[in-house]
Tab-separated table of C-alpha atoms and ligand atoms in Angstrom:
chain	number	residue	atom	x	y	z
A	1	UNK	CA	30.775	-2.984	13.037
A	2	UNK	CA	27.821	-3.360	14.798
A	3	UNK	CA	24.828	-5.692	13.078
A	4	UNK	CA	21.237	-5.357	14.480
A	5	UNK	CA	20.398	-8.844	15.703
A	6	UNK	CA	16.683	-10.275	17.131
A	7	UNK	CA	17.000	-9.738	20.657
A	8	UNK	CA	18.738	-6.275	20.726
A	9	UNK	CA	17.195	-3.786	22.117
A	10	UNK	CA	16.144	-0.934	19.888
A	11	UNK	CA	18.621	1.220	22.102
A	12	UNK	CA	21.198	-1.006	19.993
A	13	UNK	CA	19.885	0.761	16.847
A	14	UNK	CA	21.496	3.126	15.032
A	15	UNK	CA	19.118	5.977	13.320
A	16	UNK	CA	17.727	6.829	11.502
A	17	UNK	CA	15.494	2.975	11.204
A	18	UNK	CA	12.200	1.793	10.002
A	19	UNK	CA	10.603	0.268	12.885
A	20	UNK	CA	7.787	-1.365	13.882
A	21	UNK	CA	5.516	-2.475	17.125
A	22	UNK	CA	4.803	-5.947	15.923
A	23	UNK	CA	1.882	-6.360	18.316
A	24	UNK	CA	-0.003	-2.901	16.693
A	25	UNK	CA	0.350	-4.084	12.580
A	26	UNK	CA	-0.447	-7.953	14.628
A	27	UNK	CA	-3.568	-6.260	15.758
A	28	UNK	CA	-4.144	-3.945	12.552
A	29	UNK	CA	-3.946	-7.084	10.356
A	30	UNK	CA	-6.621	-9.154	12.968
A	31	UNK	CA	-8.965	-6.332	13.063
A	32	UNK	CA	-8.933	-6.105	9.110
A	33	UNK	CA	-9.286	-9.835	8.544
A	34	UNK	CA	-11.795	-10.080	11.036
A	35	UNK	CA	-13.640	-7.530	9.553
A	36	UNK	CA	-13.760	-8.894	5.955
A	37	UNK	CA	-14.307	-12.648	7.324
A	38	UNK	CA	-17.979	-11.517	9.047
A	39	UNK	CA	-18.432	-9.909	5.525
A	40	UNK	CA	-17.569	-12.763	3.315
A	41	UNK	CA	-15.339	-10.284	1.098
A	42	UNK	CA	-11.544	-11.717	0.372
A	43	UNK	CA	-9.115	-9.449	1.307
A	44	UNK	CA	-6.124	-9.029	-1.490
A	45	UNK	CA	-4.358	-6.592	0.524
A	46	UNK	CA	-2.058	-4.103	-1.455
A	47	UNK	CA	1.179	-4.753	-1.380
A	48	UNK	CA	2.942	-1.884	-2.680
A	49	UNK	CA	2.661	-0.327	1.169
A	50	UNK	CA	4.705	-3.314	2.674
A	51	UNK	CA	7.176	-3.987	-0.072
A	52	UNK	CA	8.327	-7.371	1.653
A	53	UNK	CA	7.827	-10.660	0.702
A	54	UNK	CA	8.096	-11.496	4.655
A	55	UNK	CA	5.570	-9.035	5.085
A	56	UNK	CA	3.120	-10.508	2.490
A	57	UNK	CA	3.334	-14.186	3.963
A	58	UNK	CA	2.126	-12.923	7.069
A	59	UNK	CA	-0.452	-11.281	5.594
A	60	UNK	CA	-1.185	-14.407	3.314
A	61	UNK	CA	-1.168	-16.509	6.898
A	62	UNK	CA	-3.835	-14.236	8.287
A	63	UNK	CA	-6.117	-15.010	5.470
A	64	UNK	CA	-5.844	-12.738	2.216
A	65	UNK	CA	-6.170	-14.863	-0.689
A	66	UNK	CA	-3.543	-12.997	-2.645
A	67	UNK	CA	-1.811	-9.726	-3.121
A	68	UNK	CA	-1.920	-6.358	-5.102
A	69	UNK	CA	1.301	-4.456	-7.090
A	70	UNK	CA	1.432	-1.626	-8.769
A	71	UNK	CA	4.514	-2.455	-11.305
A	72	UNK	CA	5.738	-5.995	-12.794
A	73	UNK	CA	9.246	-5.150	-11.023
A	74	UNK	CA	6.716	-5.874	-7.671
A	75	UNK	CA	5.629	-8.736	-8.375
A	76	UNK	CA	8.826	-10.274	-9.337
A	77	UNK	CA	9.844	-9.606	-5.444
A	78	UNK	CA	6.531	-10.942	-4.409
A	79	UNK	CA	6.559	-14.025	-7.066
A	80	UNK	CA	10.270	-15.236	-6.697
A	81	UNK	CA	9.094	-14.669	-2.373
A	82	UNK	CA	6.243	-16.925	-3.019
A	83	UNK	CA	3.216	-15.166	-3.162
A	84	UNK	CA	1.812	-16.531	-6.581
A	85	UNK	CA	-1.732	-15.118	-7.223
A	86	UNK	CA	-0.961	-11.455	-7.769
A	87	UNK	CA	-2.943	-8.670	-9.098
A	88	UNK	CA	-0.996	-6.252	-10.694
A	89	UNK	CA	-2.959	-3.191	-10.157
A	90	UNK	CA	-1.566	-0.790	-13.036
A	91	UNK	CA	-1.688	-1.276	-16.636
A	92	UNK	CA	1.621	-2.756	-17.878
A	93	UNK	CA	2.825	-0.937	-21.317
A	94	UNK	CA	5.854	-0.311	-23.395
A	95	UNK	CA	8.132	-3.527	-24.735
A	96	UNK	CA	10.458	-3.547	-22.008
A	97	UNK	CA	7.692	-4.036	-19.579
A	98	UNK	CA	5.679	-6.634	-21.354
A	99	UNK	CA	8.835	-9.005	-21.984
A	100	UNK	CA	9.635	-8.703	-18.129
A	101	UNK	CA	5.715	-9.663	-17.557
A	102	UNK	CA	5.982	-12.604	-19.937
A	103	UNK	CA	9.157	-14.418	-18.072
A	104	UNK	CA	6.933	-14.009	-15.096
A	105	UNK	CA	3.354	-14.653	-15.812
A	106	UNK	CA	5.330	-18.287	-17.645
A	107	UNK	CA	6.982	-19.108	-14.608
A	108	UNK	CA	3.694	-17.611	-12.407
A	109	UNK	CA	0.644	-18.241	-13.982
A	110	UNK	CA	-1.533	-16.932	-11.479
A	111	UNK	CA	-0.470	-13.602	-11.839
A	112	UNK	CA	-3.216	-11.118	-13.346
A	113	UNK	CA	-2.533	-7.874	-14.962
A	114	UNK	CA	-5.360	-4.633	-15.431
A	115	UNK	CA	-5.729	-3.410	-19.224
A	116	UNK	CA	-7.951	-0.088	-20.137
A	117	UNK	CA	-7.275	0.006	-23.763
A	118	UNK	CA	-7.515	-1.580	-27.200
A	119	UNK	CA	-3.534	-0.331	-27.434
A	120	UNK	CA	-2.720	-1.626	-24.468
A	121	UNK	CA	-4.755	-5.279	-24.701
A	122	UNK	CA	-3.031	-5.896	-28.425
A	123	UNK	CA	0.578	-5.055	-26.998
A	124	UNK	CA	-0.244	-7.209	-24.675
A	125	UNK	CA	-2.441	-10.121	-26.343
A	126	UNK	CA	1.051	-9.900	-28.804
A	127	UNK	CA	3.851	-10.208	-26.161
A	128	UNK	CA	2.204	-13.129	-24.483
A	129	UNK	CA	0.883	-14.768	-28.222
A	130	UNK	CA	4.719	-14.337	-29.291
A	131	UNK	CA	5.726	-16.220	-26.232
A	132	UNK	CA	3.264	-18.531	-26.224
A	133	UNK	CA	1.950	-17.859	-22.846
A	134	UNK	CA	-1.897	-16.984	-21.637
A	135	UNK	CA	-2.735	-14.493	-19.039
A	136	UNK	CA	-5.634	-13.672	-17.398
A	137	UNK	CA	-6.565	-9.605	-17.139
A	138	UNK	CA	-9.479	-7.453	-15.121
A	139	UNK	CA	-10.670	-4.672	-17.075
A	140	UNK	CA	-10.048	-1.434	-15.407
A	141	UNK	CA	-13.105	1.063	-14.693
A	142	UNK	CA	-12.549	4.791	-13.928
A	143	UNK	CA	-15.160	5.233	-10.690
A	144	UNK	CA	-14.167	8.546	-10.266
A	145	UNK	CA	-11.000	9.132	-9.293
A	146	UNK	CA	-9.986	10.540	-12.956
A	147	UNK	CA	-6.798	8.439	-13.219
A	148	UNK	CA	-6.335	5.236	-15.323
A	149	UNK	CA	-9.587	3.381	-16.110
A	150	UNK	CA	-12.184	3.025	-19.157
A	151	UNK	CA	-16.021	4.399	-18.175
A	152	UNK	CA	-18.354	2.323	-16.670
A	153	UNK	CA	-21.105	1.043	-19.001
A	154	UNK	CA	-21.018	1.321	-22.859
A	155	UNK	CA	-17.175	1.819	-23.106
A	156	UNK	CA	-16.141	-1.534	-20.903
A	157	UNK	CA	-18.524	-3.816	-22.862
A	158	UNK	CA	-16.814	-2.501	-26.003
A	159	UNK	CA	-13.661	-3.151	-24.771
A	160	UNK	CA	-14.594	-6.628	-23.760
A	161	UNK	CA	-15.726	-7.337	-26.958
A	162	UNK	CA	-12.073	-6.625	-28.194
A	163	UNK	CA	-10.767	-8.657	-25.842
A	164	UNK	CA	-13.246	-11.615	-26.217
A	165	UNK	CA	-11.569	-11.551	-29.913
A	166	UNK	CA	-8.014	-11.867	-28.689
A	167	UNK	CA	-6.066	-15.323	-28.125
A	168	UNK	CA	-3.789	-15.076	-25.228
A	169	UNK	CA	-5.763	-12.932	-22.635
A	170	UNK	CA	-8.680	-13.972	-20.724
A	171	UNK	CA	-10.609	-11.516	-19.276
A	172	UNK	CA	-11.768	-12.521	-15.588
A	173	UNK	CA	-12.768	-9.213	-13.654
A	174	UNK	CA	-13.593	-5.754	-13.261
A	175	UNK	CA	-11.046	-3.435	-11.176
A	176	UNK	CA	-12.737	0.224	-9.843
A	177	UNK	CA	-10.537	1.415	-7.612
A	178	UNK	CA	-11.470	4.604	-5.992
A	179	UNK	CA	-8.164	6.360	-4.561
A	180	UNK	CA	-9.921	9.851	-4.761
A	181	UNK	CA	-11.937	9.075	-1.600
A	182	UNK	CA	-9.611	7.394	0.720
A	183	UNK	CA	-8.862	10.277	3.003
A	184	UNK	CA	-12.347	12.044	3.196
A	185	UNK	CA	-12.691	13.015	7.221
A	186	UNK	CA	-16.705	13.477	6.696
A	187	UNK	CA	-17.703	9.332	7.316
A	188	UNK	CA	-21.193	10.146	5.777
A	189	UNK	CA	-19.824	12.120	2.628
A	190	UNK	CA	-17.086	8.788	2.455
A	191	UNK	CA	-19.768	6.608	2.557
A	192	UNK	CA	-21.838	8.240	-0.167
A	193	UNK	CA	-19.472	8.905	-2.484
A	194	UNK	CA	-18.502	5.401	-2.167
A	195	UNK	CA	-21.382	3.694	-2.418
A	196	UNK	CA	-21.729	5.700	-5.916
A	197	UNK	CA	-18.533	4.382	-7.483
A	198	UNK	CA	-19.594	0.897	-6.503
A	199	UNK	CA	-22.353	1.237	-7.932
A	200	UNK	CA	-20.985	2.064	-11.090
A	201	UNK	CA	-18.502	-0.548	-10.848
A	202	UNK	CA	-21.514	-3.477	-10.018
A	203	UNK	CA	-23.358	-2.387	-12.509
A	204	UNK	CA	-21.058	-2.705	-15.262
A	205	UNK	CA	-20.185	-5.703	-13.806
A	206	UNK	CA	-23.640	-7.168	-13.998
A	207	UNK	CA	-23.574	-5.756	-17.436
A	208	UNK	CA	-20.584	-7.845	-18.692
A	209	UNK	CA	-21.929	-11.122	-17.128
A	210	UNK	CA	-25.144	-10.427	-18.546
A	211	UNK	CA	-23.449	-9.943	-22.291
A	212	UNK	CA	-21.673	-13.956	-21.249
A	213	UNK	CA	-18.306	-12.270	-20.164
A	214	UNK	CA	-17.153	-14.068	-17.027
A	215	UNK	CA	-16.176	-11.772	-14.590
A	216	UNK	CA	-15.254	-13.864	-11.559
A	217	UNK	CA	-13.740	-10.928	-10.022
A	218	UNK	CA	-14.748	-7.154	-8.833
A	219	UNK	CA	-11.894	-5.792	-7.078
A	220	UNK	CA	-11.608	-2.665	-5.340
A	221	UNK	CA	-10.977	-0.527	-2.082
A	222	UNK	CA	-8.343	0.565	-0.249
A	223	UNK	CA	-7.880	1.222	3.809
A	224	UNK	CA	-10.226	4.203	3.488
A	225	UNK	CA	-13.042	2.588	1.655
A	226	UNK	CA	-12.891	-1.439	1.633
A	227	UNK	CA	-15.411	-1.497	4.471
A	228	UNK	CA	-18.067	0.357	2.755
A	229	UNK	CA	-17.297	-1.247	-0.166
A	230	UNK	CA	-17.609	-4.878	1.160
A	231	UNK	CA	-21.294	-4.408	1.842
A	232	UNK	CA	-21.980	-4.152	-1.569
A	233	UNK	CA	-22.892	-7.949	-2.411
A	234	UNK	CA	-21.198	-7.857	-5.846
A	235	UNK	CA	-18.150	-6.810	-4.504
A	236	UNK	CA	-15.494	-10.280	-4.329
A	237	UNK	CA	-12.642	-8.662	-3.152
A	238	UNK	CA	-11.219	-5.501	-1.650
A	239	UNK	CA	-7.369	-3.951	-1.887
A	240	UNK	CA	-6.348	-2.278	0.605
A	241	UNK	CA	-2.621	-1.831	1.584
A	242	UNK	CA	-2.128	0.979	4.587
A	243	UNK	CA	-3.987	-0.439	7.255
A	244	UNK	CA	-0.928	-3.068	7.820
A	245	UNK	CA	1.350	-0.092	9.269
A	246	UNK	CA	-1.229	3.128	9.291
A	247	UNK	CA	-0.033	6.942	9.245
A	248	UNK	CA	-1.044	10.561	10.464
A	249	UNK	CA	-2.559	11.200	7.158
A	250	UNK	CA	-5.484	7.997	7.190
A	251	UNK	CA	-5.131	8.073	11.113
A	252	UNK	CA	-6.620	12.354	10.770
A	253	UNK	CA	-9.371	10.952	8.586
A	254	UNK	CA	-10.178	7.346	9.881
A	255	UNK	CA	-9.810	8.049	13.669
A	256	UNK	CA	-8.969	4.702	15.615
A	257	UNK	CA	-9.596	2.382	13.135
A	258	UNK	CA	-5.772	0.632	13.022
A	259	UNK	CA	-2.976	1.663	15.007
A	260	UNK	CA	-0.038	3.696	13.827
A	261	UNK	CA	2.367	0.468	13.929
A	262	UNK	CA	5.453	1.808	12.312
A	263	UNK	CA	7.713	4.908	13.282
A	264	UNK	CA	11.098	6.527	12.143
A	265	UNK	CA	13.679	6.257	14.620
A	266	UNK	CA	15.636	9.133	15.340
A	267	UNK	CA	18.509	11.042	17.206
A	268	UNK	CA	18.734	14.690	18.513
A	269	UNK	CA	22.239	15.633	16.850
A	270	UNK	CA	22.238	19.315	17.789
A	271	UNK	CA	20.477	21.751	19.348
A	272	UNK	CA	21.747	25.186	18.622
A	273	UNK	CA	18.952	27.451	20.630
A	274	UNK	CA	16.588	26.627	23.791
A	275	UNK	CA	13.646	26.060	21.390
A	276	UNK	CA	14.982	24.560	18.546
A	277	UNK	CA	16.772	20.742	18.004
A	278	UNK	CA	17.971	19.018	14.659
A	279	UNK	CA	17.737	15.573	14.372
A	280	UNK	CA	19.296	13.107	11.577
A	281	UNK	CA	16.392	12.229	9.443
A	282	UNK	CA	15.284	14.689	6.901
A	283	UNK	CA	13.873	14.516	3.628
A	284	UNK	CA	15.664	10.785	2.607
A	285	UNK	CA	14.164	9.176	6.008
A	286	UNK	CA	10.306	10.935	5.738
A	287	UNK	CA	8.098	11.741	2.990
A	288	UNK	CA	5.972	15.181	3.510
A	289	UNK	CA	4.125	15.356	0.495
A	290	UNK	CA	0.896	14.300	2.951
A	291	UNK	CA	1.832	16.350	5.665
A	292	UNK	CA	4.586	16.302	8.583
A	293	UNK	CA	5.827	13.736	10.209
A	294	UNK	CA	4.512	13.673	13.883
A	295	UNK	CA	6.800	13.547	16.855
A	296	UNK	CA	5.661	10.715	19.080
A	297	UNK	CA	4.623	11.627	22.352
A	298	UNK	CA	5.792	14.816	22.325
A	299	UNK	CA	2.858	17.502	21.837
A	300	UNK	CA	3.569	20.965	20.947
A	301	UNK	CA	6.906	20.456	19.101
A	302	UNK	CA	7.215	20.336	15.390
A	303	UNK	CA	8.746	18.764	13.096
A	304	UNK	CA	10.314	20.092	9.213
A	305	UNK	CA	12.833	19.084	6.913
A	306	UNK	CA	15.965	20.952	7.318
A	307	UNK	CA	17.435	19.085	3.839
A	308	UNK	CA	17.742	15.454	2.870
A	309	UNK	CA	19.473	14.417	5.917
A	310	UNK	CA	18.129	17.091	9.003
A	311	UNK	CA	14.389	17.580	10.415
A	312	UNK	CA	14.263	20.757	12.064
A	313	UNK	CA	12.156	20.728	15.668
A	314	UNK	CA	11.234	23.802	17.053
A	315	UNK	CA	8.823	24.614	20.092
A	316	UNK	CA	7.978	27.672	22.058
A	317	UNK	CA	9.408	28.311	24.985
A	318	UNK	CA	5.246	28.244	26.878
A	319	UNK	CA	4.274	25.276	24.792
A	320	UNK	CA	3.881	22.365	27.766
A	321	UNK	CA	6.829	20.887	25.699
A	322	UNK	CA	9.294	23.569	26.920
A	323	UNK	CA	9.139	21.476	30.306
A	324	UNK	CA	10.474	18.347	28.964
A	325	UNK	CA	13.284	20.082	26.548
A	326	UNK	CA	14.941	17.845	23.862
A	327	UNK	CA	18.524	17.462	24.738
A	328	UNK	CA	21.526	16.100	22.146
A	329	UNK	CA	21.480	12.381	21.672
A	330	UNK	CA	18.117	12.135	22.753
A	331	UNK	CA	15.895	9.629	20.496
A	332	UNK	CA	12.662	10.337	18.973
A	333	UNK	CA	10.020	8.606	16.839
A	334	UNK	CA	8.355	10.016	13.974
A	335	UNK	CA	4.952	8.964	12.947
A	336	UNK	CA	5.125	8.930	8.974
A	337	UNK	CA	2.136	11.467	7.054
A	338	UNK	CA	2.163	9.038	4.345
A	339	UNK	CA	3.347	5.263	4.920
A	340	UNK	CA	4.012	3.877	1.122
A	341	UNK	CA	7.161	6.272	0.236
A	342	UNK	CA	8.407	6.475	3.427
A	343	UNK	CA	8.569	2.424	3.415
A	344	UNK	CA	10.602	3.052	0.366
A	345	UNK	CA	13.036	5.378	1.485
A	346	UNK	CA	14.217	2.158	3.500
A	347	UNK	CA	16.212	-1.009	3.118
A	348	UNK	CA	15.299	-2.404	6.438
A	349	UNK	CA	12.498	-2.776	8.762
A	350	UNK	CA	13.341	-3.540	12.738
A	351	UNK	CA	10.525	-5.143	14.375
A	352	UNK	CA	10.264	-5.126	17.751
A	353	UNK	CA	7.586	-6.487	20.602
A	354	UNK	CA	8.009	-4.528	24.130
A	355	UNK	CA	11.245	-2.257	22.713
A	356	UNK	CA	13.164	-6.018	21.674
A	357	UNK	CA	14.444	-6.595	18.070
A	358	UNK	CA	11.764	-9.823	17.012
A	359	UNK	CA	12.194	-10.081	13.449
A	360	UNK	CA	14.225	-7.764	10.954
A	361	UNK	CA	12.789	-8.023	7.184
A	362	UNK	CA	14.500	-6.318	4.413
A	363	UNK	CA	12.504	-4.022	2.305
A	364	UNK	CA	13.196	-6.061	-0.985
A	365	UNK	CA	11.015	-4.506	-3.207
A	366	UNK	CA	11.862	-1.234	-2.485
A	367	UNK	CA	12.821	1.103	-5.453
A	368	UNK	CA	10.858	-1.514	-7.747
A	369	UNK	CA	9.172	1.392	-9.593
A	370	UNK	CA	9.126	0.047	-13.234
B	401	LIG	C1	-5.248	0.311	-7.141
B	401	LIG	C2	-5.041	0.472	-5.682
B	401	LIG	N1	-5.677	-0.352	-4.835
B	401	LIG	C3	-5.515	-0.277	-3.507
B	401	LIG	C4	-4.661	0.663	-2.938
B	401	LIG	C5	-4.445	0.619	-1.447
B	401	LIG	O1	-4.773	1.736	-0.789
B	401	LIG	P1	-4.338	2.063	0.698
B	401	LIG	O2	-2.866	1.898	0.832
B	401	LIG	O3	-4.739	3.462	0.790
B	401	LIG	O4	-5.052	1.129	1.575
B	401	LIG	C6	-4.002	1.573	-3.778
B	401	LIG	C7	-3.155	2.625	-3.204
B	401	LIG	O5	-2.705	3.544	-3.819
B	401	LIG	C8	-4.182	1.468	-5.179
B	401	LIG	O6	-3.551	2.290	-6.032
């Protein structure tokens, strides 16, 4: 049986694969670190897009001082790969969960953990007192986007005043993250509405330190936003996670930014009429739930799921594309609407520079949802 080996050509691949243009995510990564240097912002990049430990060493090597996960079963990947100062970006509840976080934050101390609730701080302050093991936890604001998060103001002092009373977490930040306004098209209605949340998050953060709560940390921002928010000056760090690979969805509200870096390979396995082709990667190889996958290069063709395992292409027969007609076994790439679930609808990602296998990283956290 064939194995994919650095130095095949991506002709060697079977489809459907993951793969990526090294020296487009080299650039994206550059431009983003370059961009957060002149601002004097860290960059703890989210790694719940990339899912590899690789992935996050390179990242690490290019400057971010850390990473973001959404789930504990994350940052065991990312821990036992070596990336020790963690944020883990959702708040971490129910038994199971908190023993899991326990074994880890013992064995990685670094790792920090968001809490928005008196419920959720005690569980907590409990399964780490029990174990005899400290943590240190960001409180987490709700900026706007209606999700997890306590308000700004009135109800984060109070819950810092909980917390100041319990013995095994140590609160050392505020997180705001703002995930309602990463795909706004309108620059100057992104901006705004950005510049808002921070405030809100700032403020409150001023408000802690002022009360003696030492909030070393204001995280925030993701690919849509971490510019804007990096100019406010209270702002320490920014989150986001995208950028690395890009896809149609930021791409149709960002413009140029980053590069689309990473595509689905593909094979034409039938075509049953002169304006319509199947190809092998349906719903298991591309998430839709932001939109279609584009077909790269090829304008005027598009692309649905025909099931879990077929896209359908179809094109009319005047469309330009009707002059370059898809044939049976020809290959295309696909341009992912939204990059974090495709990523995990992989094991593998094939890396290539110029068409040539360079590197081939497993996806090892994918499917670490808990
Ligand atoms: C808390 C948090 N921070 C940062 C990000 C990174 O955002 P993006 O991948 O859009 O850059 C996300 C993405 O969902 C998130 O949930």
């Amino acid at each position: 049986m064939y194995h994919p080996q650095v130095g095949d050509p991506l002709e060697a691949l079977d489809t459907p694969s993951m793969i990526v243009d090294i020296a487009l995510m080299e650039e994206n990564i550059v431009r983003l670190m370059q961009r957060f240097r002149e601002k004097r912002v860290h960059v703890r990049p989210h790694l719940k897009t990339v899912k590899s430990p690789e992935l996050a060493r390179l990242l690490l090597a290019a400057g971010a001082i850390g990473g973001c996960v959404a789930k504990v079963s994350e940052a065991e990947v990312m821990a036992q790969g070596g990336i020790e100062d963690l944020l883990i970006t959702t708040e971490v509840v129910g038994k199971p969960k908190l023993l899991r976080l326990v074994d880890l934050v013992r064995q990685h101390p670094r790792i920090k953990v968001v809490v928005d609730s008196l419920a959720g701080a005690q569980a907590l302050d409990q399964a780490m007192s029990a174990a005899q093991v400290e943590v240190n936890v960001l409180i987490d604001l709700n900026v706007g986007q209606n999700r997890c998060g306590v308000l700004p103001g009135e109800e984060a002092l109070m819950l810092a005043q909980q917390l100041s009373k319990m013995s095994n977490i140590h609160l050392v930040g505020v997180q705001g993250y703002e995930g309602h306004l990463q795909h706004i098209h309108d620059p100057e209605e992104r901006g705004r509405r950005c510049q808002q949340a921070m405030q809100a998050l700032t403020e409150t953060a001023a408000q802690l330190r002022a009360k003696g709560f030492p909030i070393e940390i204001v995280t925030t921002g993701g690919t849509g936003t971490a510019e804007i928010c990096a100019n406010c000056a209270e702002i320490t760090e920014v989150q986001p996670g995208s950028f690395v690979f890009m896809d149609t969805d930021y791409r149709n509200a960002l413009g140029p930014a980053y590069a689309n870096a990473l595509t689905i390979l593909s094979t034409v396995i039938s075509k049953p009429t002169p304006t319509r082709a199947v190809v092998d990667a349906g719903l298991k190889s591309l998430s839709i739930e932001s939109g279609m996958p584009e077909p790269k290069g090829l304008t005027g063709i598009a692309y649905q799921p025909g099931g879990d395992e077929h896209g359908i292409l179809t094109w009319s027969m005047s469309a330009a594309s009707a002059l370059t007609p898809l044939e049976i076994g020809d290959r295309i790439e696909f341009i992912p609407s939204h990059i974090d679930t495709t990523i995990n609808l992989h094991d593998t990602y094939y890396a290539h520079r110029n068409g040539r296998l360079e590197a081939i990283w497993p996806v090892t956290a994918r499917g670490k949802v808990q």
